[in-house]
XYZ file of C-alpha atoms in Angstrom:
642
model
C -135.997 29.647 -100.877
C -137.275 27.482 -103.702
C -134.108 25.416 -103.417
C -134.789 24.929 -99.705
C -138.305 23.706 -100.424
C -137.041 21.317 -103.117
C -134.371 19.922 -100.775
C -136.988 19.355 -98.081
C -139.341 17.532 -100.450
C -136.641 15.438 -102.124
C -134.516 14.496 -99.123
C -136.155 15.182 -95.745
C -139.653 13.818 -96.330
C -138.468 10.605 -98.064
C -136.182 9.979 -95.095
C -139.265 9.819 -92.852
C -140.731 7.155 -95.140
C -137.591 5.132 -95.847
C -136.448 5.002 -92.218
C -139.183 2.694 -90.854
C -138.535 0.179 -93.615
C -134.818 0.148 -92.848
C -135.238 0.251 -89.075
C -136.841 -3.164 -88.802
C -133.474 -4.715 -89.742
C -131.515 -2.431 -87.452
C -131.216 -4.792 -84.470
C -128.247 -7.163 -84.610
C -129.483 -10.756 -84.850
C -128.541 -13.369 -82.275
C -125.413 -15.372 -83.154
C -126.615 -18.911 -82.721
C -123.370 -20.410 -84.042
C -121.360 -19.130 -81.078
C -123.704 -20.526 -78.424
C -123.382 -23.952 -76.842
C -126.243 -25.283 -74.768
C -125.057 -27.679 -72.023
C -127.496 -30.234 -70.706
C -127.063 -29.316 -67.045
C -128.860 -31.161 -64.313
C -131.218 -28.920 -62.410
C -129.806 -27.962 -58.972
C -131.672 -29.438 -56.065
C -133.282 -26.216 -54.933
C -136.919 -25.572 -54.267
C -138.930 -23.798 -51.644
C -140.678 -26.194 -49.311
C -144.244 -25.362 -48.458
C -144.669 -23.646 -45.148
C -147.349 -25.402 -43.089
C -147.769 -22.304 -40.948
C -149.069 -20.290 -43.918
C -152.103 -21.836 -45.561
C -153.216 -20.428 -48.901
C -156.389 -18.499 -48.434
C -158.163 -15.211 -48.034
C -157.731 -13.175 -44.856
C -160.190 -10.765 -43.384
C -160.493 -7.330 -44.978
C -157.801 -4.954 -43.743
C -155.733 -7.722 -42.195
C -152.472 -6.592 -43.707
C -150.557 -5.248 -40.749
C -147.953 -7.996 -40.477
C -144.509 -6.739 -41.471
C -141.175 -8.500 -41.995
C -138.988 -8.821 -38.933
C -135.638 -7.121 -38.583
C -133.790 -10.384 -37.944
C -130.466 -10.655 -39.764
C -128.538 -13.674 -40.910
C -125.992 -13.253 -38.122
C -128.772 -13.364 -35.509
C -130.098 -16.761 -36.627
C -130.002 -19.654 -34.135
C -128.403 -22.955 -35.166
C -130.495 -24.795 -37.747
C -130.606 -28.181 -39.399
C -132.312 -29.697 -42.440
C -135.516 -30.310 -40.496
C -135.962 -26.552 -40.034
C -135.755 -26.043 -43.803
C -138.134 -28.899 -44.454
C -140.546 -27.400 -41.940
C -140.543 -24.148 -43.900
C -138.896 -22.091 -41.143
C -135.901 -21.236 -43.347
C -135.201 -20.858 -47.035
C -131.901 -21.253 -48.872
C -131.740 -17.740 -50.346
C -129.574 -17.695 -53.524
C -128.393 -14.179 -52.595
C -127.885 -14.427 -48.849
C -127.801 -18.109 -47.986
C -129.875 -19.658 -45.192
C -132.503 -17.106 -44.218
C -135.343 -17.047 -41.715
C -138.749 -16.908 -43.406
C -140.112 -13.360 -43.124
C -136.751 -11.783 -42.289
C -136.087 -10.733 -45.904
C -139.184 -11.558 -47.954
C -142.868 -10.840 -47.985
C -143.209 -13.378 -50.780
C -141.390 -15.818 -53.058
C -141.908 -16.236 -56.807
C -141.964 -20.026 -56.704
C -142.503 -20.580 -60.441
C -142.649 -18.457 -63.589
C -143.841 -20.214 -66.738
C -144.358 -18.414 -70.049
C -146.020 -19.875 -73.129
C -145.548 -18.168 -76.498
C -147.626 -19.270 -79.454
C -146.402 -17.705 -82.700
C -149.222 -17.369 -85.212
C -148.702 -17.517 -88.959
C -149.490 -13.792 -89.223
C -146.496 -13.163 -86.884
C -148.643 -12.154 -83.909
C -147.854 -13.887 -80.619
C -150.290 -15.191 -77.995
C -148.650 -15.070 -74.574
C -149.645 -16.799 -71.361
C -147.647 -16.160 -68.188
C -148.360 -18.390 -65.200
C -146.902 -17.012 -61.987
C -146.950 -19.107 -58.798
C -146.449 -16.796 -55.838
C -145.913 -17.892 -52.242
C -146.919 -15.087 -49.879
C -145.022 -15.453 -46.602
C -146.763 -12.390 -45.207
C -150.309 -11.196 -45.965
C -150.321 -9.269 -49.250
C -153.005 -7.954 -51.615
C -151.458 -9.580 -54.677
C -148.748 -8.902 -57.236
C -147.957 -6.331 -59.854
C -146.412 -7.101 -63.225
C -145.001 -4.672 -65.735
C -143.670 -5.427 -69.209
C -141.852 -2.844 -71.360
C -143.427 -2.405 -74.774
C -141.333 0.498 -76.090
C -137.785 -0.124 -77.276
C -135.120 1.504 -79.449
C -134.143 0.306 -82.895
C -130.586 0.310 -84.175
C -130.786 4.016 -85.075
C -132.243 5.018 -81.712
C -135.832 5.536 -82.885
C -138.833 4.198 -80.978
C -140.092 0.697 -81.667
C -143.299 -0.099 -79.810
C -145.023 -3.443 -79.440
C -148.789 -3.567 -79.824
C -150.273 -5.442 -76.866
C -153.953 -6.325 -76.592
C -156.526 -8.759 -75.197
C -155.051 -8.534 -71.709
C -156.723 -10.652 -69.028
C -155.783 -12.084 -65.632
C -157.211 -15.173 -63.956
C -156.323 -17.849 -61.421
C -155.320 -21.414 -62.320
C -158.999 -22.359 -62.723
C -159.685 -19.580 -65.217
C -161.615 -17.413 -62.754
C -160.885 -13.761 -63.395
C -158.791 -11.823 -60.906
C -159.284 -8.184 -60.027
C -156.970 -5.651 -61.696
C -156.658 -2.744 -59.275
C -154.566 -0.579 -61.622
C -153.640 -0.821 -65.274
C -151.113 1.011 -67.466
C -150.186 0.679 -71.110
C -146.637 1.998 -71.607
C -145.187 -0.069 -70.129
C -147.900 -2.674 -69.758
C -148.621 -2.492 -66.023
C -150.992 -4.706 -64.073
C -151.598 -4.330 -60.360
C -153.457 -7.529 -59.560
C -155.436 -8.054 -56.378
C -158.076 -6.492 -54.183
C -157.145 -3.498 -52.038
C -159.713 -4.625 -49.454
C -158.386 -8.170 -49.024
C -155.053 -9.868 -48.430
C -153.873 -13.358 -49.298
C -151.200 -15.711 -47.974
C -149.567 -18.913 -49.134
C -149.509 -20.185 -52.715
C -151.446 -18.136 -55.259
C -151.523 -18.606 -59.040
C -151.801 -15.695 -61.460
C -152.373 -16.383 -65.167
C -151.772 -13.366 -67.420
C -152.860 -13.601 -71.061
C -152.124 -11.067 -73.773
C -151.457 -10.798 -77.492
C -148.341 -9.171 -78.995
C -147.975 -7.637 -82.452
C -144.517 -6.673 -83.765
C -142.813 -9.213 -81.511
C -140.941 -10.816 -84.409
C -137.741 -9.233 -85.727
C -137.015 -9.434 -89.450
C -133.599 -9.822 -91.084
C -132.371 -10.478 -94.606
C -131.875 -14.222 -94.190
C -134.161 -15.105 -91.284
C -136.773 -13.894 -88.818
C -136.384 -14.035 -85.074
C -138.271 -14.367 -81.808
C -136.123 -12.787 -79.105
C -137.812 -12.378 -75.721
C -136.759 -11.643 -72.168
C -139.049 -14.049 -70.311
C -138.893 -12.877 -66.718
C -137.153 -9.530 -66.628
C -134.926 -8.733 -63.667
C -136.772 -5.977 -61.856
C -138.375 -8.074 -59.126
C -138.301 -7.614 -55.361
C -137.769 -11.332 -54.759
C -135.955 -14.174 -56.460
C -137.525 -16.585 -58.949
C -137.076 -20.177 -57.800
C -138.060 -21.790 -61.111
C -138.466 -20.337 -64.608
C -139.362 -21.956 -67.910
C -140.911 -21.108 -71.270
C -142.333 -22.814 -74.325
C -142.600 -21.566 -77.897
C -145.102 -23.183 -80.248
C -146.232 -22.597 -83.824
C -149.254 -23.175 -86.035
C -147.379 -25.810 -88.022
C -144.384 -28.134 -87.558
C -140.936 -26.593 -87.505
C -138.493 -27.221 -90.337
C -134.960 -28.582 -90.000
C -133.327 -25.167 -90.284
C -134.849 -23.820 -87.052
C -132.288 -22.813 -84.427
C -132.776 -21.750 -80.836
C -130.895 -20.870 -77.681
C -131.376 -19.224 -74.290
C -129.444 -17.200 -71.740
C -129.481 -16.940 -67.954
C -127.455 -14.332 -66.141
C -126.973 -10.679 -65.401
C -128.035 -8.073 -67.935
C -125.954 -8.484 -71.095
C -124.638 -11.949 -70.254
C -124.401 -14.361 -73.202
C -123.929 -17.453 -71.050
C -126.094 -20.514 -71.710
C -124.573 -22.496 -68.853
C -127.669 -22.355 -66.696
C -130.421 -22.960 -69.212
C -131.639 -26.030 -71.051
C -133.502 -26.090 -74.363
C -135.062 -28.924 -76.294
C -137.714 -29.588 -78.904
C -140.588 -31.401 -77.200
C -142.948 -31.663 -80.170
C -142.965 -31.068 -83.895
C -144.235 -27.548 -83.305
C -142.923 -26.758 -79.812
C -139.654 -25.855 -78.068
C -139.142 -25.868 -74.300
C -136.667 -23.652 -72.438
C -135.777 -24.157 -68.767
C -133.603 -22.116 -66.421
C -131.476 -24.599 -64.453
C -130.902 -22.256 -61.535
C -132.908 -19.821 -59.504
C -132.831 -16.234 -60.756
C -131.287 -13.693 -58.412
C -133.063 -10.411 -57.852
C -130.186 -8.356 -56.485
C -126.451 -7.831 -57.014
C -126.729 -8.794 -59.780
C -130.320 -9.211 -60.880
C -130.667 -11.973 -63.459
C -132.736 -12.443 -66.608
C -133.981 -15.480 -68.486
C -133.966 -14.809 -72.240
C -134.803 -16.991 -75.240
C -134.072 -16.668 -78.965
C -135.544 -18.644 -81.864
C -134.229 -18.447 -85.458
C -137.101 -18.771 -87.955
C -136.512 -19.371 -91.670
C -137.830 -16.678 -93.987
C -141.426 -17.284 -94.985
C -142.361 -19.366 -91.957
C -144.409 -16.440 -90.655
C -145.953 -13.622 -92.673
C -144.391 -10.227 -91.860
C -146.476 -7.048 -91.769
C -146.784 -5.118 -95.010
C -144.463 -2.230 -95.767
C -147.372 0.216 -95.480
C -148.277 -1.132 -92.046
C -144.643 -0.951 -90.929
C -144.461 2.682 -92.031
C -147.697 3.538 -90.213
C -146.483 1.922 -86.994
C -143.119 3.645 -87.236
C -144.685 7.051 -87.757
C -147.062 6.456 -84.839
C -144.166 5.463 -82.587
C -142.060 8.444 -83.649
C -144.701 11.160 -83.854
C -142.132 13.732 -82.737
C -140.742 13.725 -86.261
C -143.987 15.318 -87.470
C -142.999 18.453 -85.566
C -140.376 19.239 -88.211
C -142.656 19.215 -91.305
C -145.447 20.977 -89.384
C -143.075 23.757 -88.347
C -141.685 23.851 -91.889
C -145.154 24.363 -93.384
C -146.055 27.049 -90.825
C -142.811 28.939 -91.352
C -143.101 28.640 -95.139
C -146.622 30.093 -94.961
C -145.425 32.913 -92.698
C -142.492 33.656 -94.986
C -144.722 33.833 -98.064
C -147.045 36.282 -96.329
C -144.597 38.427 -94.371
C -141.034 37.858 -95.480
C -140.811 37.058 -99.162
C -139.334 39.815 -101.255
C -141.426 40.892 -104.227
C -140.100 39.733 -107.549
C -137.941 42.164 -109.464
C -140.193 44.530 -111.382
C -137.421 44.957 -113.941
C -135.754 42.230 -115.931
C -132.273 41.479 -114.650
C -129.781 42.758 -117.197
C -125.999 42.661 -117.176
C -124.426 45.674 -115.427
C -121.071 46.841 -116.797
C -120.191 49.420 -114.133
C -119.955 49.405 -110.384
C -122.331 51.259 -108.072
C -120.795 53.415 -105.344
C -123.429 52.176 -102.897
C -122.659 48.556 -103.670
C -119.414 47.245 -102.229
C -118.724 43.481 -102.544
C -120.003 42.717 -99.036
C -123.204 44.715 -99.496
C -123.802 43.095 -102.892
C -123.351 39.634 -101.404
C -125.653 40.310 -98.440
C -128.445 41.956 -100.438
C -128.409 39.483 -103.305
C -128.254 36.315 -101.233
C -129.869 37.516 -97.976
C -126.948 36.087 -96.035
C -124.714 37.151 -93.209
C -121.268 38.530 -93.839
C -118.653 35.802 -94.190
C -114.859 35.787 -94.307
C -114.855 35.268 -98.087
C -116.700 38.573 -98.455
C -114.149 40.294 -96.201
C -111.348 39.041 -98.463
C -113.177 40.474 -101.478
C -113.686 43.748 -99.612
C -109.939 43.963 -98.921
C -109.244 43.495 -102.634
C -111.874 46.188 -103.299
C -110.050 48.571 -100.950
C -106.736 47.707 -102.590
C -108.106 48.337 -106.081
C -109.306 51.755 -104.895
C -105.880 52.746 -103.606
C -106.226 52.277 -99.851
C -103.766 49.414 -99.403
C -101.487 46.980 -101.195
C -101.183 43.208 -100.996
C -97.744 41.554 -101.138
C -96.977 37.871 -101.444
C -94.416 36.441 -99.008
C -92.796 33.353 -100.491
C -91.296 30.434 -98.618
C -87.514 30.504 -98.528
C -86.003 29.026 -101.700
C -89.479 28.038 -102.898
C -91.850 29.551 -105.409
C -94.790 29.067 -103.037
C -96.728 31.674 -101.054
C -96.307 31.390 -97.289
C -98.145 34.524 -96.163
C -99.563 37.845 -97.358
C -98.611 41.320 -96.151
C -101.040 44.241 -96.314
C -99.643 47.773 -96.406
C -101.791 50.841 -95.778
C -101.372 53.423 -98.545
C -103.758 56.088 -97.274
C -106.143 56.642 -94.406
C -109.861 55.916 -94.848
C -111.728 58.960 -96.143
C -115.321 60.064 -96.622
C -115.672 57.914 -99.716
C -115.695 54.768 -97.583
C -118.637 53.444 -95.617
C -118.290 53.228 -91.871
C -117.951 49.451 -91.867
C -115.108 49.770 -94.428
C -113.334 52.262 -92.186
C -113.741 49.907 -89.221
C -112.386 47.061 -91.352
C -109.240 49.001 -92.232
C -108.757 50.196 -88.668
C -109.107 46.688 -87.236
C -106.835 45.166 -89.879
C -103.880 47.442 -89.259
C -104.458 47.647 -85.527
C -102.759 44.240 -85.238
C -99.687 45.253 -87.262
C -96.943 47.852 -87.001
C -95.990 50.834 -89.147
C -99.041 50.406 -91.359
C -98.186 46.808 -92.248
C -99.884 43.575 -91.181
C -99.413 39.911 -92.135
C -102.417 37.634 -92.488
C -100.995 34.561 -90.761
C -98.267 35.994 -88.576
C -100.282 38.932 -87.175
C -103.981 38.189 -87.648
C -104.338 34.444 -87.127
C -106.492 33.661 -84.056
C -106.787 37.399 -83.328
C -108.743 39.202 -86.036
C -111.893 37.145 -85.420
C -112.427 39.318 -82.337
C -112.957 42.288 -84.649
C -115.618 40.620 -86.778
C -118.608 41.393 -84.477
C -117.894 45.136 -84.670
C -117.576 45.005 -88.468
C -120.823 43.036 -88.715
C -122.537 45.533 -86.446
C -121.576 48.439 -88.691
C -122.548 46.470 -91.801
C -126.014 45.806 -90.339
C -126.391 49.521 -89.701
C -125.381 50.167 -93.310
C -127.977 47.826 -94.818
C -130.777 48.547 -92.325
C -132.445 51.181 -94.587
C -132.745 48.557 -97.290
C -135.202 46.416 -95.294
C -138.783 47.060 -94.186
C -138.427 45.062 -90.983
C -135.915 45.582 -88.239
C -132.906 43.245 -88.163
C -134.021 42.354 -84.645
C -136.839 40.340 -86.227
C -134.302 38.085 -87.770
C -132.422 37.838 -84.483
C -135.674 37.022 -82.675
C -136.410 34.108 -84.983
C -132.846 32.879 -84.589
C -133.199 32.958 -80.797
C -136.583 31.195 -80.882
C -135.241 28.549 -83.237
C -132.183 27.996 -81.068
C -134.302 27.704 -77.924
C -136.618 25.259 -79.686
C -133.689 23.092 -80.753
C -132.203 23.203 -77.254
C -135.547 22.349 -75.658
C -135.939 19.431 -78.054
C -132.487 18.136 -77.175
C -133.106 18.345 -73.422
C -136.591 16.824 -73.576
C -135.533 14.138 -76.026
C -132.586 13.069 -73.897
C -134.692 13.167 -70.730
C -137.305 10.835 -72.204
C -134.966 8.959 -74.601
C -136.990 10.177 -77.582
C -134.821 10.561 -80.668
C -137.896 11.550 -82.685
C -138.496 14.566 -80.432
C -134.817 15.495 -80.620
C -134.846 15.378 -84.418
C -138.309 16.925 -84.737
C -137.581 19.962 -82.588
C -133.983 20.415 -83.699
C -135.051 20.350 -87.351
C -138.049 22.511 -86.468
C -135.752 24.970 -84.725
C -133.479 25.018 -87.747
C -136.456 25.711 -90.001
C -137.461 28.619 -87.759
C -133.935 30.014 -87.938
C -133.626 29.494 -91.698
C -136.981 31.042 -92.548
C -136.405 33.700 -89.902
C -133.259 34.713 -91.695
C -135.283 35.397 -94.832
C -138.015 37.276 -93.003
C -136.273 40.631 -93.452
C -138.243 42.040 -96.373
C -136.440 44.558 -98.565
C -137.518 48.117 -99.205
C -137.783 49.416 -102.756
C -134.268 50.861 -102.410
C -133.037 47.505 -101.187
C -134.707 45.768 -104.099
C -133.110 48.199 -106.542
C -129.640 47.509 -105.147
C -130.288 43.761 -105.120
C -131.438 44.025 -108.739
C -128.220 45.859 -109.610
C -126.136 43.217 -107.794
C -127.951 40.509 -109.742
C -127.116 42.332 -112.969
C -123.477 42.624 -111.963
C -123.349 38.914 -111.235
C -125.032 38.203 -114.563
C -122.408 40.264 -116.369
C -119.583 38.339 -114.701
C -121.253 35.038 -115.603
C -121.551 35.929 -119.313
C -118.208 37.674 -119.756
C -117.230 35.499 -122.704
C -120.168 37.009 -124.651
C -119.189 40.642 -124.060
C -115.434 40.719 -124.652
C -115.809 43.883 -126.738
C -116.739 45.782 -123.573
C -113.359 44.917 -122.040
C -111.460 46.947 -124.640
C -113.635 50.002 -123.910
C -112.717 50.093 -120.220
C -109.140 49.047 -119.533
C -109.786 48.929 -115.753
C -112.858 46.731 -115.973
C -110.900 43.636 -114.956
C -109.682 45.193 -111.708
C -113.035 46.829 -110.931
C -115.004 43.615 -111.357
C -112.539 41.289 -109.667
C -113.718 41.842 -106.035
C -117.307 41.131 -107.083
C -116.243 38.050 -109.026
C -114.518 36.848 -105.853
C -117.561 37.352 -103.638
C -119.818 35.646 -106.207
C -117.416 32.704 -106.534
C -116.626 33.521 -110.178
C -113.022 34.728 -109.934
C -111.587 31.987 -112.146
C -114.202 32.625 -114.838
C -113.497 36.346 -114.657
C -109.760 35.774 -115.037
C -110.205 33.538 -118.077
C -112.411 36.155 -119.757
C -109.578 38.727 -119.669
C -106.818 36.363 -120.711
C -104.764 38.089 -123.402
C -106.601 41.411 -122.956
C -105.447 42.748 -119.598
C -101.651 42.427 -119.566
C -100.517 44.789 -116.789
C -99.769 43.698 -113.226
C -101.911 45.845 -110.837
C -99.626 48.031 -108.771
C -101.549 47.198 -105.594
C -100.661 43.482 -105.826
C -96.972 42.682 -105.476
C -95.297 39.357 -106.204
C -91.706 38.237 -106.740
C -92.617 35.117 -108.659
C -91.188 35.102 -112.153
C -93.269 35.047 -115.301
C -95.423 37.208 -117.536
C -98.590 38.592 -115.957
C -101.598 36.409 -116.640
C -105.151 37.216 -115.524
C -105.962 33.533 -114.993
C -103.021 33.043 -112.633
C -103.718 36.385 -110.983
C -107.337 35.434 -110.271
C -106.089 32.119 -108.914
C -103.637 33.980 -106.672
C -106.443 36.094 -105.243
C -108.505 32.965 -104.671
C -105.562 31.635 -102.656
C -105.439 34.950 -100.810
C -109.145 34.608 -100.006
C -108.648 31.035 -98.820
C -105.702 31.987 -96.623
C -107.647 34.919 -95.194
C -110.637 32.755 -94.343
C -108.740 29.797 -92.887
C -105.979 31.670 -91.068
C -106.303 35.424 -90.908
C -110.000 35.697 -90.034
C -110.732 32.290 -88.473
C -111.448 31.760 -84.798
C -109.112 29.387 -82.882
C -110.316 25.793 -82.780
C -111.288 24.261 -79.437
C -109.716 20.955 -78.196
C -111.510 18.766 -76.378
C -123.421 -12.338 -86.107
C -125.925 -13.456 -83.634
C -125.143 -11.276 -80.731
C -127.492 -11.757 -77.883
C -127.556 -12.191 -74.168
C -129.541 -12.141 -70.988
C -131.839 -9.146 -70.799
C -132.007 -8.635 -74.560
C -135.032 -8.832 -76.819
C -138.615 -7.841 -76.155
C -140.502 -8.507 -72.945
C -138.674 -8.411 -69.642
C -139.635 -5.902 -66.990
C -140.436 -7.315 -63.600
C -142.898 -7.019 -60.795
C -143.449 -7.366 -57.089
C -146.030 -7.737 -54.376
C -148.275 -5.176 -52.719
């Protein structure tokens, strides 16, 4: 458990701090070198003013006029005078269209002004000229402020000082307001307007500049594409507190989402500190909807980036879901210390030179490490059964090669009262897949024996239950809760595109499961057996210091080998007996030539364990630059009328 706490402090917590610093460079920068900006002439398209709809304020409640159901195919013959009179518009989506048959309003002009301050904040002014062809209350405008960085974490703009006025600076009513995204429903619910209306939206943006190793960048979607009408004209300017240097670069895009075409936009520097961008075509609103996006390459140092501390604070605020993991970790650690931590051994761990009849390799592994039974422990248990005369292990070599291809187990005697119930089940399940008391690991057990593992685990849990003060169901309960928490986090995170919630709850769920696994507190008998297992492991670890003991008990090598295997010390155990134990155990049969050697024998059993785990006991496997474009960057969104 101490190791788990150290890993969390050294690796998990620093990741929360390092990530926001790295994430600011996670977006790919725009590739200005691959963009050409043609100087296209602006198409001769504009919406003529309709003399039948004068700009003005209608009477309260006068909003009952609705668009007609006329279709393009129903239109009578027209000529240019009808267009000039304002009876028809040249719709970029549908061609010549009767006024009122498709639109309640037209977005005649969208102009955005971005002033980049030295502190990297941006003052934004959007001037929207709307032509209401039917009585409407006003417009609504929404601008996304939450995005994803290159790793999928949240990146949120800070937007403030929001105000709306008309072209004369007189404030307009905001009927509704939202903040994520920035949402403004502008107008009066008691009045309607018609004709040309100007809406000036001012706001300030923090975190609108992207930072890279060799440059900084302003990358904004000016108009967005989520409008319910087309935008006849769109333009933008970007200005700075001081004159631009020669290494500034800039470009723009007009087209469907993801398009990197600059064919229909024009860009030029109009002053020492100002750039002007112009869309040279009207922006479609449907099939496909089109965006107008700008990008400006700023040399490093031209603006002052936020401090690292501020970046970290913002990142943590944007990704608060990550705090769920450390909070759950602390709570579970506190609960484990109070309810689940085993008391320290009251006796000093000393090397144990003899085996305990109550302590088979699997039980020793489970009690000492508070872990579930694994296939490595089953391999050690089979060797334990072989060393006690219940079965033999025979190597099967590849034809004409001195290399093991498989292992054959042969039952020597039936399980008796000396074996625990889980050991009897193990033997029964092993030989149930063979014939005549023989079974091969690969040929007979591969992709089959894993079905027997749940029953063996069940009997093992019953065997060790008296060694714990709490029921094993406690552990299972925490595992279920942790799994449900992780699953809930995954579903909620994907539903709301919140990677921080996914990570926070999945990690939190894992912490619940991990600590839950250690909640099973041992009884005094369990502690005594765990203490003995620790002593046995200590003896195997310090074998080179007690070689005299080996001469006293000729069978010590064979007796300790299964435990050395389960503790991962088989090679060390074999080296300790090199030159002392010279007889081949009769329960392990091999046709390979050579004098018996404990080092090679231990290595052979390690291979047996590996083969058992990967083949005999395993379950079957299941099959199963500057890049930019229209719609990229910050800003965007859309709007409509109401």
